[in-house]
XYZ file of C-alpha atoms in Angstrom:
151
model
C 165.640 -52.749 -62.152
C 166.025 -55.058 -64.523
C 168.607 -56.538 -67.037
C 168.610 -53.292 -68.985
C 171.250 -50.585 -68.546
C 171.285 -47.659 -66.029
C 171.360 -44.742 -68.473
C 167.838 -43.732 -69.169
C 168.118 -44.037 -73.174
C 169.704 -47.081 -73.128
C 167.507 -48.642 -70.630
C 164.471 -47.697 -72.936
C 166.211 -48.382 -76.103
C 167.361 -52.026 -74.274
C 163.606 -52.686 -73.458
C 162.581 -51.713 -77.321
C 165.118 -54.258 -78.621
C 163.616 -56.766 -76.254
C 160.486 -56.275 -78.192
C 158.530 -54.193 -75.781
C 156.427 -51.155 -77.614
C 157.812 -47.655 -77.813
C 155.068 -46.409 -75.184
C 156.640 -49.091 -72.638
C 160.045 -48.518 -73.151
C 159.869 -44.981 -72.757
C 157.771 -45.255 -69.437
C 159.688 -48.053 -68.136
C 163.075 -46.372 -68.208
C 161.547 -43.323 -65.836
C 159.560 -45.887 -63.637
C 161.499 -45.584 -60.513
C 161.234 -42.024 -60.711
C 157.523 -42.187 -61.513
C 157.078 -44.169 -58.359
C 155.789 -47.363 -60.339
C 157.327 -50.692 -60.840
C 158.733 -51.755 -64.063
C 155.855 -54.142 -64.516
C 153.034 -51.371 -63.824
C 155.150 -49.239 -66.451
C 154.779 -52.221 -69.095
C 151.224 -52.682 -68.284
C 150.351 -49.170 -68.269
C 152.384 -48.530 -71.710
C 151.156 -51.715 -73.575
C 148.190 -50.092 -75.525
C 149.907 -47.069 -76.908
C 152.564 -48.617 -79.260
C 152.231 -47.769 -82.932
C 150.278 -44.241 -82.151
C 147.831 -46.736 -80.230
C 147.900 -49.203 -82.994
C 146.160 -46.429 -85.505
C 149.522 -44.371 -86.457
C 148.487 -41.715 -84.590
C 150.711 -40.044 -81.935
C 154.131 -41.983 -81.724
C 154.203 -44.491 -78.837
C 157.254 -43.030 -77.566
C 156.194 -39.991 -77.564
C 152.961 -41.033 -75.510
C 155.034 -42.907 -73.222
C 157.178 -39.421 -72.387
C 153.694 -37.880 -71.764
C 152.804 -40.435 -69.270
C 156.122 -39.684 -67.617
C 155.183 -36.157 -67.469
C 151.694 -36.977 -66.109
C 153.080 -39.053 -63.361
C 155.676 -36.352 -62.473
C 153.677 -33.224 -62.819
C 150.215 -34.263 -63.657
C 146.978 -32.789 -62.004
C 146.079 -34.462 -58.288
C 143.521 -32.227 -57.320
C 140.262 -31.541 -58.608
C 139.836 -27.667 -59.977
C 143.385 -27.207 -59.514
C 144.115 -24.258 -62.224
C 147.795 -24.070 -61.492
C 148.294 -27.987 -61.873
C 146.142 -27.808 -64.879
C 148.102 -25.499 -66.813
C 151.496 -26.948 -65.784
C 150.586 -30.187 -67.239
C 148.777 -28.439 -70.105
C 152.337 -26.356 -70.900
C 154.504 -29.694 -70.259
C 152.472 -31.605 -72.712
C 152.754 -29.110 -75.482
C 156.174 -28.526 -74.699
C 156.687 -32.216 -75.260
C 154.760 -32.440 -78.374
C 156.144 -29.427 -79.852
C 159.760 -30.468 -79.090
C 159.177 -33.974 -80.531
C 157.639 -32.830 -83.897
C 160.351 -30.134 -84.204
C 163.564 -32.459 -83.770
C 161.579 -35.457 -85.732
C 159.351 -33.735 -88.345
C 155.895 -35.005 -86.761
C 154.320 -36.519 -83.605
C 152.371 -38.981 -85.880
C 153.654 -42.395 -86.391
C 152.254 -42.618 -89.743
C 153.915 -39.868 -90.808
C 157.006 -40.829 -89.119
C 157.132 -44.213 -90.753
C 155.721 -43.136 -93.945
C 153.294 -45.961 -93.708
C 149.689 -46.534 -92.405
C 150.528 -48.826 -89.917
C 146.780 -49.244 -88.799
C 146.495 -51.659 -91.694
C 148.258 -55.240 -91.821
C 149.706 -53.642 -95.512
C 151.406 -50.934 -93.739
C 152.744 -52.701 -90.812
C 154.101 -55.475 -93.155
C 155.883 -53.048 -95.511
C 157.021 -50.961 -92.285
C 158.289 -54.411 -91.098
C 160.053 -55.389 -94.310
C 161.959 -51.779 -94.574
C 163.132 -52.596 -91.027
C 161.643 -49.544 -89.430
C 160.569 -50.797 -86.492
C 164.029 -52.027 -85.502
C 166.139 -49.349 -87.337
C 163.990 -46.212 -87.154
C 161.740 -46.468 -84.130
C 164.383 -46.944 -81.631
C 165.592 -43.587 -83.030
C 162.121 -42.247 -81.922
C 162.586 -43.866 -78.393
C 165.912 -42.364 -78.067
C 164.616 -39.023 -78.958
C 161.441 -38.948 -76.900
C 163.970 -39.729 -73.653
C 166.386 -37.284 -74.549
C 163.629 -34.524 -74.980
C 161.874 -35.824 -71.628
C 165.333 -35.465 -69.758
C 165.431 -31.970 -70.939
C 162.076 -30.868 -69.895
C 162.313 -32.410 -66.506
C 165.983 -31.036 -66.147
C 164.424 -27.499 -66.861
C 161.635 -28.229 -64.529
């Protein structure tokens, strides 16, 4: 474990405050449970921030989906039970994130098109990456913990 807090929510927010992407922050907070190192989590999640830099699915939500995949994803070709479980958990995560936050899409959440330099600049100027995004990281962790608890 790193210098970051023990509680997963605080750990994820700490990673984000240390300038990791939202996707990296959520995944790394659960790295031990997922059987991967913190470094592997950072690498795996590194291309998913800001909705894959296209304003698509929020990286915090994507990081949570990576955790669910590592914990409950398919491991055997043709296993329909595993496929059904991973599909059901994916749909649950996406639905709860959208219900809680109004959308799963980064651009919708931030109100700017972060796939453009202008959109990223405006979001940065308004402090959205430092003030709003940590709330999405926390939300993704909270929802993820609920899903894991119910599993």
